[in-house]
XYZ file of C-alpha atoms in Angstrom:
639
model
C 0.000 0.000 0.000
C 2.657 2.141 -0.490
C 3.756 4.901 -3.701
C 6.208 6.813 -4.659
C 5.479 10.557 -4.772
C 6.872 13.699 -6.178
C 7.221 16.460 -3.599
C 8.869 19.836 -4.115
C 12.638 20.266 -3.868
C 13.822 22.337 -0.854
C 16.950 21.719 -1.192
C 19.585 24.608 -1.224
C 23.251 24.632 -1.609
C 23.777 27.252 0.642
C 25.578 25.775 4.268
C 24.101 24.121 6.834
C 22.971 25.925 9.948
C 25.778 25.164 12.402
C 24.213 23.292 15.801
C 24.913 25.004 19.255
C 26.077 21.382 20.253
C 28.604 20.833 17.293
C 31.128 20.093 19.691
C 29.342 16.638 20.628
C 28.213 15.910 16.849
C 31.789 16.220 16.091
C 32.653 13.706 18.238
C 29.546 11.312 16.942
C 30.782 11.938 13.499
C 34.275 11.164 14.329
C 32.995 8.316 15.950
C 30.649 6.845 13.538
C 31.677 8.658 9.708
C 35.067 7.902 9.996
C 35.254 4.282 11.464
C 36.054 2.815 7.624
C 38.366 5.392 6.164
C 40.160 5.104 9.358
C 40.928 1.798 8.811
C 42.629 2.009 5.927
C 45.777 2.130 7.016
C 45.913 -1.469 8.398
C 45.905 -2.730 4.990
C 46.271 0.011 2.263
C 50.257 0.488 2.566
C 50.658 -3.088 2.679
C 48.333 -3.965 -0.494
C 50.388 -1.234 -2.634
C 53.652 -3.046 -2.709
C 51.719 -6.540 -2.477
C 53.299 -9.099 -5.400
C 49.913 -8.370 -7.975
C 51.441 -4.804 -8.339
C 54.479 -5.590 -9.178
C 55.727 -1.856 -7.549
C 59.762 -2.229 -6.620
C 60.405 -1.488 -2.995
C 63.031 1.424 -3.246
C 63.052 5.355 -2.140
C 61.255 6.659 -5.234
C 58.426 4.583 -5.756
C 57.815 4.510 -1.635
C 57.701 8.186 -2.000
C 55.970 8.353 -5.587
C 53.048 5.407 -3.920
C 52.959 7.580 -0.452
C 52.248 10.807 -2.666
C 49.402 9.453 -4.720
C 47.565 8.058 -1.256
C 47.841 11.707 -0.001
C 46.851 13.326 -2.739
C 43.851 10.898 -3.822
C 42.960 11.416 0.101
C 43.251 15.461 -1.139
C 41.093 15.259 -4.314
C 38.212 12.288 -3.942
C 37.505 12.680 -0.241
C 38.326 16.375 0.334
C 37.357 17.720 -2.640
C 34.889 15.912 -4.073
C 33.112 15.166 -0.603
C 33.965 17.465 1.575
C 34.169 20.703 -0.148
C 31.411 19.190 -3.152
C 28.935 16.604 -2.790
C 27.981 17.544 0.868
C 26.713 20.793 -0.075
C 23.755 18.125 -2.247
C 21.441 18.034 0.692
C 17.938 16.774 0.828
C 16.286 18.465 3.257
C 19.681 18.030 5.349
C 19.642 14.258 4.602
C 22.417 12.547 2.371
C 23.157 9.057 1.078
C 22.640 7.419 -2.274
C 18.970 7.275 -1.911
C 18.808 10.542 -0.876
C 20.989 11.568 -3.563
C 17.833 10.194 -6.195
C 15.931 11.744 -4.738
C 16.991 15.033 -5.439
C 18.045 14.433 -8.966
C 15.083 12.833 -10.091
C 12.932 16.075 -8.645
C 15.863 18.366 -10.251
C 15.081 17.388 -13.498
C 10.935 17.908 -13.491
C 9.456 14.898 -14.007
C 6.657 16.665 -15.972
C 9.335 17.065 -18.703
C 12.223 14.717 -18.671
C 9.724 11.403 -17.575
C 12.667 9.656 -19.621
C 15.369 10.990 -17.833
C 13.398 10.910 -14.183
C 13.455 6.520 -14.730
C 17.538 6.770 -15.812
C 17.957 8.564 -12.435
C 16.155 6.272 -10.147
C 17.384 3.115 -11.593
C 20.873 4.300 -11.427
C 20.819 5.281 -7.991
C 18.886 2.059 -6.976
C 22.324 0.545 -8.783
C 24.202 2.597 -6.588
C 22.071 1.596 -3.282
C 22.359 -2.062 -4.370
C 26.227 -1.855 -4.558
C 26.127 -0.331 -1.172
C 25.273 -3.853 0.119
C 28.296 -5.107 -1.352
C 30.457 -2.738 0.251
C 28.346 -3.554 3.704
C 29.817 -7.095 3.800
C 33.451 -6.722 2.787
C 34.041 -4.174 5.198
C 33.066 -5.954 8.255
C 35.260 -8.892 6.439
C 38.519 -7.041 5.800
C 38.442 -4.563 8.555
C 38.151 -7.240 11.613
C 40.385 -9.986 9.612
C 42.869 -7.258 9.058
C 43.028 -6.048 12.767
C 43.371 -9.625 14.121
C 46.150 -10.366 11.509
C 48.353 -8.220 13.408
C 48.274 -11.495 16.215
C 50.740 -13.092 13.585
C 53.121 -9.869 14.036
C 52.809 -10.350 17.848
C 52.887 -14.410 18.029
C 53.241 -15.887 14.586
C 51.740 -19.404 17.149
C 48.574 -17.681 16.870
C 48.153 -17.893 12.948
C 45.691 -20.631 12.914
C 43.254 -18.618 15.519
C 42.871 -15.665 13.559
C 40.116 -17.163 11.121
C 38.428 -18.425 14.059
C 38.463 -15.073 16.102
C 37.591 -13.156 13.332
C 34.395 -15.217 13.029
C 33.736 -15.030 16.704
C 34.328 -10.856 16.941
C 32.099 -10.921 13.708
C 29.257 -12.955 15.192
C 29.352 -11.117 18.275
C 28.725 -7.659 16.856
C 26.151 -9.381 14.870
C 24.033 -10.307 17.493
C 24.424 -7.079 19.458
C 22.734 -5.651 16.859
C 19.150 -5.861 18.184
C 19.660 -4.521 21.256
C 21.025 -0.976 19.126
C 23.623 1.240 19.166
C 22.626 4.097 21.471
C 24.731 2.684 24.565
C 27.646 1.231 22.378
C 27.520 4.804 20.407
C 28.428 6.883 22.628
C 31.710 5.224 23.154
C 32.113 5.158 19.204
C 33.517 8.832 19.204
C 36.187 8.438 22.181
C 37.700 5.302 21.063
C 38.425 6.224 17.276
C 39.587 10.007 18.652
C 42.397 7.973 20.551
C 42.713 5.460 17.097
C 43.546 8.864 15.176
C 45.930 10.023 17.844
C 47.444 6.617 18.111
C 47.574 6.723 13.974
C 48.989 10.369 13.576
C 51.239 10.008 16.942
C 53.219 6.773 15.546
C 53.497 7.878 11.938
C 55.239 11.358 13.218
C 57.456 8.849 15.293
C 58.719 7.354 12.411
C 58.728 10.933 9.983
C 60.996 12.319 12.334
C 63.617 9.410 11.504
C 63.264 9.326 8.019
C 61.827 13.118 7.091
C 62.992 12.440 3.139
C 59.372 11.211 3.159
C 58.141 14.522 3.041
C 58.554 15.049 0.101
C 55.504 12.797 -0.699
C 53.797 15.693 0.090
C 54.807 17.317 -3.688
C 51.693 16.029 -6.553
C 54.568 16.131 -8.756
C 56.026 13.109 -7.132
C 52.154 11.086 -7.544
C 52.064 12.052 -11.303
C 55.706 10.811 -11.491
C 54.781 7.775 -9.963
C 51.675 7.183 -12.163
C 53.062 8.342 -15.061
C 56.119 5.858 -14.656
C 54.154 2.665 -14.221
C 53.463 2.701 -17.780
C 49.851 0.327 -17.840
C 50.834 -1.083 -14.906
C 49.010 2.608 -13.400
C 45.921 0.624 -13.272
C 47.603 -2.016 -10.389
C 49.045 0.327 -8.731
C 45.352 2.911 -8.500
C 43.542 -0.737 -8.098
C 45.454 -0.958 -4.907
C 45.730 2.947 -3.667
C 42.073 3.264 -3.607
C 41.673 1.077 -0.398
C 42.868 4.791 0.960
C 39.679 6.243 0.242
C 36.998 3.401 0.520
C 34.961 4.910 3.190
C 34.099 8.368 1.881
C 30.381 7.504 1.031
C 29.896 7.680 4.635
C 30.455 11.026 4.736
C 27.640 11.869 2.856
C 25.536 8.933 3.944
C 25.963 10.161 7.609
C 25.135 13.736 6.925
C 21.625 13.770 8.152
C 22.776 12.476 11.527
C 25.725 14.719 12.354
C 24.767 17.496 9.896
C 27.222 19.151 7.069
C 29.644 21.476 9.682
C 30.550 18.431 12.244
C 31.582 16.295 9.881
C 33.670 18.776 7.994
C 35.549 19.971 11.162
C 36.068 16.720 11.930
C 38.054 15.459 8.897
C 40.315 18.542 8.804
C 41.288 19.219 11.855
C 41.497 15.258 13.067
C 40.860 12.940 10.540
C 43.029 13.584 7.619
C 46.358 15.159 9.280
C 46.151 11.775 11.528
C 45.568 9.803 8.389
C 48.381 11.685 6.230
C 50.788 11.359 9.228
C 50.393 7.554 9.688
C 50.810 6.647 5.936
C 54.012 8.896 5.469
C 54.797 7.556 9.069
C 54.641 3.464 6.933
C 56.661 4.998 4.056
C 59.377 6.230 6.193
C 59.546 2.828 7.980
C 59.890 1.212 4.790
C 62.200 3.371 3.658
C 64.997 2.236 6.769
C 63.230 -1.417 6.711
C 62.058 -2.782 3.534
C 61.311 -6.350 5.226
C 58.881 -4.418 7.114
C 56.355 -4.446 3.716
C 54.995 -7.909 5.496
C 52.459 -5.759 7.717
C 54.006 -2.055 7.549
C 51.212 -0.835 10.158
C 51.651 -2.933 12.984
C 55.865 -2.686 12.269
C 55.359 0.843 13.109
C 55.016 -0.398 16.782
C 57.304 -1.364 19.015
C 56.987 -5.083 20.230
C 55.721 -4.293 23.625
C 52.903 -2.136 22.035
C 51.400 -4.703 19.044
C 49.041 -6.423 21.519
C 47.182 -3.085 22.897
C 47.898 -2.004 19.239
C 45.789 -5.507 17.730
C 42.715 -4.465 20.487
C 42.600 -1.129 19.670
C 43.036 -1.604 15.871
C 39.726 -4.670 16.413
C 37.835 -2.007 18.502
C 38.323 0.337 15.878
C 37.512 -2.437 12.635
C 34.176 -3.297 14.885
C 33.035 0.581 15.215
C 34.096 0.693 11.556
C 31.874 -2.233 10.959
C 28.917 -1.183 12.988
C 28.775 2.046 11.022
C 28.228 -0.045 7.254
C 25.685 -2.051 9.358
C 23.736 0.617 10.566
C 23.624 2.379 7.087
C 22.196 -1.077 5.354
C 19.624 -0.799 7.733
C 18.836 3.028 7.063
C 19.130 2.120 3.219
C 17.163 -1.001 3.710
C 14.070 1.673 4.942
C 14.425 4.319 2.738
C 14.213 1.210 -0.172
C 10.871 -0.038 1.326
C 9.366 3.487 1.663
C 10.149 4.674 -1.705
C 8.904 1.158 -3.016
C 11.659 -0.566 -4.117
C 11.816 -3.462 -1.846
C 9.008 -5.239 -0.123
C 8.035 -4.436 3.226
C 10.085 -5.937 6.101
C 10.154 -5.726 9.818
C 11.776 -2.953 10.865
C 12.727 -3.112 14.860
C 13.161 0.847 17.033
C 15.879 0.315 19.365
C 15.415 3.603 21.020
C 12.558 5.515 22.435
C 14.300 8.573 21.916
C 16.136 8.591 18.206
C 14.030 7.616 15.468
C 16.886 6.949 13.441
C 18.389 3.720 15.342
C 16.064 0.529 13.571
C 17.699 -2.832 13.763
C 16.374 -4.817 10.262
C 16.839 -8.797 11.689
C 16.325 -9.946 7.743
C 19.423 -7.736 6.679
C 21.067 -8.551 10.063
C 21.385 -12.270 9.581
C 21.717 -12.189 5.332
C 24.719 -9.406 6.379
C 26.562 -11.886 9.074
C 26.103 -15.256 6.292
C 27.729 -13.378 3.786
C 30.583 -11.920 6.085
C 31.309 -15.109 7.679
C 31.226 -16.724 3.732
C 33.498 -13.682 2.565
C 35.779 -14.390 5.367
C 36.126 -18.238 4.956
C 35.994 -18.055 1.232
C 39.047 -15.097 1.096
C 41.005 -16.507 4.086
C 43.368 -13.571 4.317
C 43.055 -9.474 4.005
C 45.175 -9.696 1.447
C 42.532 -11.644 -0.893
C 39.894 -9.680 -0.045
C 41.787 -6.423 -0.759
C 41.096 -7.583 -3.828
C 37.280 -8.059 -3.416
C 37.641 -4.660 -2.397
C 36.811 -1.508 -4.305
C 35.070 -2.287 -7.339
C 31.233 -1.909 -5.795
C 32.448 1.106 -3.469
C 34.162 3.083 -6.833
C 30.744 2.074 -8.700
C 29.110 3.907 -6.063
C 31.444 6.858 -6.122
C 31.110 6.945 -9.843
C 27.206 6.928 -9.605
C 27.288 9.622 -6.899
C 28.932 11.962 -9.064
C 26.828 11.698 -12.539
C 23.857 12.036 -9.897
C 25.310 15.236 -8.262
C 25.516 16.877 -12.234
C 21.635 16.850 -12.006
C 21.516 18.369 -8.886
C 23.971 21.119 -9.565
C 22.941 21.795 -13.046
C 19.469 21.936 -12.674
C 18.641 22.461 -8.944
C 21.233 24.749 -8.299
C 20.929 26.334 -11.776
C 24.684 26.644 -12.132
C 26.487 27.957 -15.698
C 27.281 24.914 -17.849
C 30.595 26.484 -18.436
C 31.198 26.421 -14.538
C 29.681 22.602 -14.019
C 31.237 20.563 -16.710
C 34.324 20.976 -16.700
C 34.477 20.260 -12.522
C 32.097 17.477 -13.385
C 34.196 15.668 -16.099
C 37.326 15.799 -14.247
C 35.550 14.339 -11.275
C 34.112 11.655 -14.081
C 37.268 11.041 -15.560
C 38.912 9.906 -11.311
C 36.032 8.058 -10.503
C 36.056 6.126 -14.102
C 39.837 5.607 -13.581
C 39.093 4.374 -10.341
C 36.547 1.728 -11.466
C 38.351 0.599 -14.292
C 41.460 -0.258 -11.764
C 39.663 -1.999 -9.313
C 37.996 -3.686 -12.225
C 40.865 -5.637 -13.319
C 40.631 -7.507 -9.728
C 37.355 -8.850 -11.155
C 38.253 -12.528 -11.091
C 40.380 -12.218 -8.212
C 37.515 -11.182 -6.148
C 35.930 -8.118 -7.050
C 33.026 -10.414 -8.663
C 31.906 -10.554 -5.514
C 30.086 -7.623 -4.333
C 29.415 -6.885 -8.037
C 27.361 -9.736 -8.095
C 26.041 -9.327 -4.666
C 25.374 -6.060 -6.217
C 23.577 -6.847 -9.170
C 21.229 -9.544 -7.835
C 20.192 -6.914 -5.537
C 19.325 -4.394 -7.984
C 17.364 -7.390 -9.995
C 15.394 -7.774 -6.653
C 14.648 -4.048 -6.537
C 13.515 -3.049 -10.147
C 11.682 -6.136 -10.209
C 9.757 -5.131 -7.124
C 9.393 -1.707 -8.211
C 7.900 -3.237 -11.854
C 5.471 -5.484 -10.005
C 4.045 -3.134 -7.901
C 3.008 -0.929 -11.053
C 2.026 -3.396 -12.629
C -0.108 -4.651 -9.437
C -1.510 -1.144 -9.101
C -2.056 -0.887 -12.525
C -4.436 -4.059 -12.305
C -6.220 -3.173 -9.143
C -7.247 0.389 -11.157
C -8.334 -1.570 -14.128
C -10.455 -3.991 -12.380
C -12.082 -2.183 -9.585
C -14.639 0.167 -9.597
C -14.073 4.237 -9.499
C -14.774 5.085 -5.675
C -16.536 8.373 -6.173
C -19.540 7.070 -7.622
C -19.693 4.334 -5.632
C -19.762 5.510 -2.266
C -22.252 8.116 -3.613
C -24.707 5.355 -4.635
C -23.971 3.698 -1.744
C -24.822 6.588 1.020
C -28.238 6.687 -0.731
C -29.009 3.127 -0.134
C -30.716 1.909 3.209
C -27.964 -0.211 4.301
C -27.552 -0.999 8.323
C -24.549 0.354 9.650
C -22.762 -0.573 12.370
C -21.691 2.779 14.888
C -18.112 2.094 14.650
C -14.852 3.592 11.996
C -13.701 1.427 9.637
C -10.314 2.242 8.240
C -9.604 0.869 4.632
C -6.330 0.791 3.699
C -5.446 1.114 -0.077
C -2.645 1.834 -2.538
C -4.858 3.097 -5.126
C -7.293 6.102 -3.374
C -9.622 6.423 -6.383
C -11.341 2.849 -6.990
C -13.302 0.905 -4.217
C -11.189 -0.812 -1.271
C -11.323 -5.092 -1.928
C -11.843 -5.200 1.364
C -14.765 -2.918 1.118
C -16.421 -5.422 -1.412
C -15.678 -8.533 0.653
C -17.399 -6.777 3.506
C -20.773 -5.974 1.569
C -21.147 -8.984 -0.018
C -20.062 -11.345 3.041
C -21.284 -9.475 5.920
C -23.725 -7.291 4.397
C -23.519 -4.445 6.643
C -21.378 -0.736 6.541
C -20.279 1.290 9.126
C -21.088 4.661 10.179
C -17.866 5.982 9.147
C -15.760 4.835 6.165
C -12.030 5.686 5.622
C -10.621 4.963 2.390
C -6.526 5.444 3.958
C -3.587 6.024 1.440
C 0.128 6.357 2.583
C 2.146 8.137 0.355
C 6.003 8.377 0.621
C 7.408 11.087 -0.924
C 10.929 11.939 -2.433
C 12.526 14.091 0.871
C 13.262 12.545 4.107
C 10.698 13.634 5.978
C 7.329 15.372 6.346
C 6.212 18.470 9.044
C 3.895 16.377 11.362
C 1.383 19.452 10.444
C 1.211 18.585 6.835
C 1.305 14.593 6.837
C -2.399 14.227 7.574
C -5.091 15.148 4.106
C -8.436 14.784 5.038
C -11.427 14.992 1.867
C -14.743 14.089 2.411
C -16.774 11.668 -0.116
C -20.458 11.269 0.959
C -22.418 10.557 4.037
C -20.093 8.379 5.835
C -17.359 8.474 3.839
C -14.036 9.941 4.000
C -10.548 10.171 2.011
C -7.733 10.448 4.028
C -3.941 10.714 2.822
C -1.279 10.504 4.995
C 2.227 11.722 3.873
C 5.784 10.834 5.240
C 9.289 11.050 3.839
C 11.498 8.027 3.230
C 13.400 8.615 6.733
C 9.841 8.767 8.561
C 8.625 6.464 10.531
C 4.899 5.857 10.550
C 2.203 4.913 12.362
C -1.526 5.023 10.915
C -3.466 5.024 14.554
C -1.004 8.116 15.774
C -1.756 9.672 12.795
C -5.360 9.468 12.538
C -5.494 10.393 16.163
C -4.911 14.144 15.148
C -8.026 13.980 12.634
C -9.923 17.339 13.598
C -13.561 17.188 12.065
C -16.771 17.745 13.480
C -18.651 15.000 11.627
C -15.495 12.589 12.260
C -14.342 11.441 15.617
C -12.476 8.621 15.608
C -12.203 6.133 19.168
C -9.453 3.916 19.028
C -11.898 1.115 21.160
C -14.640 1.162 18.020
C -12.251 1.251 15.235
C -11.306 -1.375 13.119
C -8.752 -1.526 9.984
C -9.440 -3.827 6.944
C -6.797 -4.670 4.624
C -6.716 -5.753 1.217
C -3.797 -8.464 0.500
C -3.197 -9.504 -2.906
C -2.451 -12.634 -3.844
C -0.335 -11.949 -6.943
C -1.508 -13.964 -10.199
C 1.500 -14.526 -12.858
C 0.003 -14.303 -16.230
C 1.375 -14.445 -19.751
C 1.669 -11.418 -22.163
C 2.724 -7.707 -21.879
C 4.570 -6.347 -18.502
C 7.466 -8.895 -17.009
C 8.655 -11.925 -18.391
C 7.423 -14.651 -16.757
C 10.709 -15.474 -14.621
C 10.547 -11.855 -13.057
C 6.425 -12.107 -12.314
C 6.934 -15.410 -10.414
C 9.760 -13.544 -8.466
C 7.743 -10.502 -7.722
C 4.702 -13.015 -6.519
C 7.021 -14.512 -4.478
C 8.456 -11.533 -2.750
C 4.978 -10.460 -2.775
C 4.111 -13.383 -0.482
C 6.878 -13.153 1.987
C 6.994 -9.625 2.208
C 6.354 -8.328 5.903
C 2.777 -7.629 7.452
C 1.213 -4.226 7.142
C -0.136 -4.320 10.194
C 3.382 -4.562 11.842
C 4.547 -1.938 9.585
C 2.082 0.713 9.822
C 1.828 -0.098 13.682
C -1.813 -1.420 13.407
C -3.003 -2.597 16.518
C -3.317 -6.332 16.472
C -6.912 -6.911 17.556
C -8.265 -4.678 15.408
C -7.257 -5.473 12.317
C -9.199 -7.845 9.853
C -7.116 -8.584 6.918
C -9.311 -10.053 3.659
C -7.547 -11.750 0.673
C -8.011 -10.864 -3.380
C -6.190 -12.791 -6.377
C -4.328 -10.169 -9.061
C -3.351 -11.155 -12.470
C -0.095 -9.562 -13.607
């Protein structure tokens, strides 16, 4: 019973209003935004001079590799995040879905209907691939972290698979009892993994400073330039640097656009830049060290706290993908592209912490299969990247609609910024593409049989509310004809839930024919979700009267609400309407999808959408409908 929308754009490039309490959001976003990119250094450094990039281990390329981390750090998350694609707000919201959004209304739908489809379906690509990236960075990051046991006690080799799985399956099933009390220790823990990163690295600067000059681009297009075709290796590998960045955008709505701004450049990135010159330098006095540069940077007393702090840090990192597939998982169900699924509040007081136990336990089967499957970081570095640069790539083609025609920028101004930022991302994908077979099939495919799941769901339900229009009568005249008739009515509400608002309720039908009585008050209910994350609680409830005893009543949220039909229709203000919870009842149509030959899906893709149609969640549940009072009536569909 739910549809998509259009609602206006609000959106506005100018800043975000800066919150009294920015001090504590900075923290949050420290905490929470910057868990993954964090983490890169436990692998990145070591993945660059791995054997598949063939890069020699001497002064110039150390300094020529060091240079192009820092200064992709400098252009893709800096740049293009922090300086660009957080000033793409919805309504203070970000994220991929978000994102859509705001294209798809940027380019009037009235107009471009064409174009409007492209959008969605590419950013429902990009939200797919986001699931991808939500299981290989819980892999990587905690198998990474525990690696450094090896460094301590190589004895321990043959526990780290094992402990990995354990510290994976433990965060796992914290997840339902959420992440308010675990949160607020996110921040202070990965404020001291930033000091411990930036700290160590300057260590190790001050006895090698020659790798300062890293800090010159010239050396990162020498570098580049120098590896002939082998560049594509070498960026294939450099990019684990910047996996991560999405969140800054995703996690926008939560920490707004100032915190999380402050945050990378006073803390994040000097600690970041410090700890991989810090590796370089290291490697520069100890090539042998390339076997695990990160934990090398620590003395042998200090790997031990260094592996616990490094696993706290992988888990916050972790929690913070987890929490976003469950954000994404809602914002797909309320804009209709995935079927309705329970969706568990862990907190009374933040609307935004929902624990999704579908996505939970798909999430930890796939982690715990990446991890046994890969065996090693090192193999699923090269997993990594390909899904998360997709994503990157999408997010920038997306942004062009937004700053062309929301924003109303000069063409001369917008393309030339947008094809350079085209022309990274592209390079980008096309190195972490050549780690297809090694890996990167992976969340590709994760990826893509995702986004089959999604358009097909989206199809189907057109092409289910397409049916019910075509076979049901118009409502108008019916409940006209019917408020002249002498039927006995019942003095109670009955609340008739419906996707379609203009043709007569199945439910309705049943309820003549069956029970052959009406009640004294009739709601024909439609829940619209609408393009922007949320709606003013003053203009969510639409209230149009029909005939004697009838009423139409739409209630509107955005794709970050979270709703609840009794609440709602608790604030209906009408002198001929006074609804009682006690004497109300709610009757709801479910459709019992019919695949059919001939024009809409082919026949593979209708049997899938009937079948997600059948398992998909209850309404009830998902509207908050109180149990006993809902009477839920059956009707066969043909697709």
């Amino acid at each position: 019973m739910s549809a998509i929308a259009s609602a206006p754009d609000h959106s506005s490039p100018a800043p975000a209003t800066r919150h009294p309490a920015w001090a504590a959001l900075t923290l949050g976003a420290i905490g929470v935004v910057y868990g993954d990119i964090g983490t890169s250094p436990l692998y990145t450094v070591k993945e660059v001079f791995g054997p598949s990039t063939g890069i020699p281990l001497d002064t110039p390329h150390l300094i020529g590799a060091v240079s192009a981390i820092f200064w992709a750090l400098m252009l893709v998350v800096t740049l293009k995040y922090v300086v660009l694609i957080l000033r793409a707000d919805n309504r203070g919201e970000g994220g991929i879905m978000a994102l859509t959004a705001l294209a798809a209304q940027a380019t009037d739908a009235g107009r471009h209907p064409g174009w409007r489809r492209v959008i969605l379906l590419t950013g429902v690509f990009g939200a797919a691939l986001f699931y991808g990236d939500a299981v290989i960075t819980p892999a990587i990051s905690v198998l990474s972290a525990v690696e450094g046991l090896e460094i301590a006690t190589p004895a321990l080799k043959a526990y780290v698979i094992p402990i990995t799985i354990g510290v994976l399956i433990g965060l796992f099933l914290l997840q339902r009892h959420g992440t308010g009390t675990v949160g607020r220790l996110f921040g202070p823990v990965i404020v001291v993994w930033f000091a411990l990163l930036g700290g160590i690295g300057l260590v190790h600067i001050a006895r090698e400073p020659a790798i300062l000059a890293a800090l010159n681009p010239m050396e990162a297009l020498s570098f580049l330039h120098g590896r002939g075709w082998h560049v594509f290796a070498a960026v294939g590998a450099i990019v684990l640097a910047v996996t991560g960045a999405e969140a800054l955008y995703a996690d926008m709505g939560h920490f707004g656009r100032f915190p999380i701004r402050l945050a990378w450049s006073v803390l994040v990135m000097p600690a970041l830049a410090l700890n991989y010159l810090g590796q370089g330098a290291l490697l520069m006095r100890d090539p042998t060290a390339v076997e695990n540069p990160f934990y090398r940077l620590f003395p042998d007393d200090w790997i031990l706290p260094a592996v616990v702090l490094s696993t706290a840090a992988t888990v916050i990192a972790s929690q913070a993908v987890i929490s976003g597939a469950y954000s994404l998982t809602r914002q797909a169900i309320q804009l209709g592209f995935l079927p309705r699924m329970q969706v568990c509040h862990t907190s009374a007081h933040e609307i935004g912490q929902i624990y999704v136990p579908l996505v939970n336990w798909s999430l930890l089967a796939a982690v715990i299969a990446a991890v046994l499957a890969f065996g090693n970081s090192s193999a699923l570095a090269s997993a990594y990247g390909i899904a998360v640069t997709m994503t990157m790539l999408i997010t920038t083609l997306l942004t062009w609609f937004v700053v062309r025609h929301a924003w109303k920028l000069p063409l001369v101004v917008v393309l030339p910024v947008t094809l350079a930022l085209v022309a990274l991302d592209v390079l980008l994908v096309v190195s972490c593409s050549l780690k297809f077979l090694q890996g990167g099939w992976f969340p590709l495919a994760m990826g893509l049989t995702l986004f089959l799941l999604m358009a097909t769901w989206a199809r189907g339900r057109t092409l289910l509310l397409n049916a019910i229009r075509d076979n049901d009568p118009p409502l108008q005249d019916f409940v006209t004809a019917l408020a002249a008739e002498t039927l006995q009515r019942t003095p109670r509400t009955a609340v008739y839930a419906v996707a379609n608002p203009d043709t007569v309720p199945q439910a309705l039908l049943h309820n003549l024919k069956h029970n052959q009585v009406l009640h004294a008050r009739n709601l024909i209910l439609t829940v619209r979700f609408h393009e922007q994350p949320s709606v003013p609680e003053a203009e969510q409830l639409e209230l149009q009267a029909l005939a004697s005893g009838f009423w139409r009543v739409t209630l509107h949220y955005g794709f970050m609400d979270s709703p609840n039909i009794p609440e709602a229709l608790g604030r209906c203000r009408s002198p001929d309407l006074q609804i009682e919870p006690a004497s109300t009842s709610y009757f709801l149509s479910r459709e019992i999808v019919v695949p059919t030959p001939g024009a809409g899906m082919a026949r593979w893709r209708e049997v899938l959408f009937a079948t997600m149609a059948r398992n998909a969640g209850s309404v009830a549940d998902y509207f908050r409908l109180p149990h006993n009072a809902v009477i839920e009536l059956g009707t066969r569909v043909q697709i």
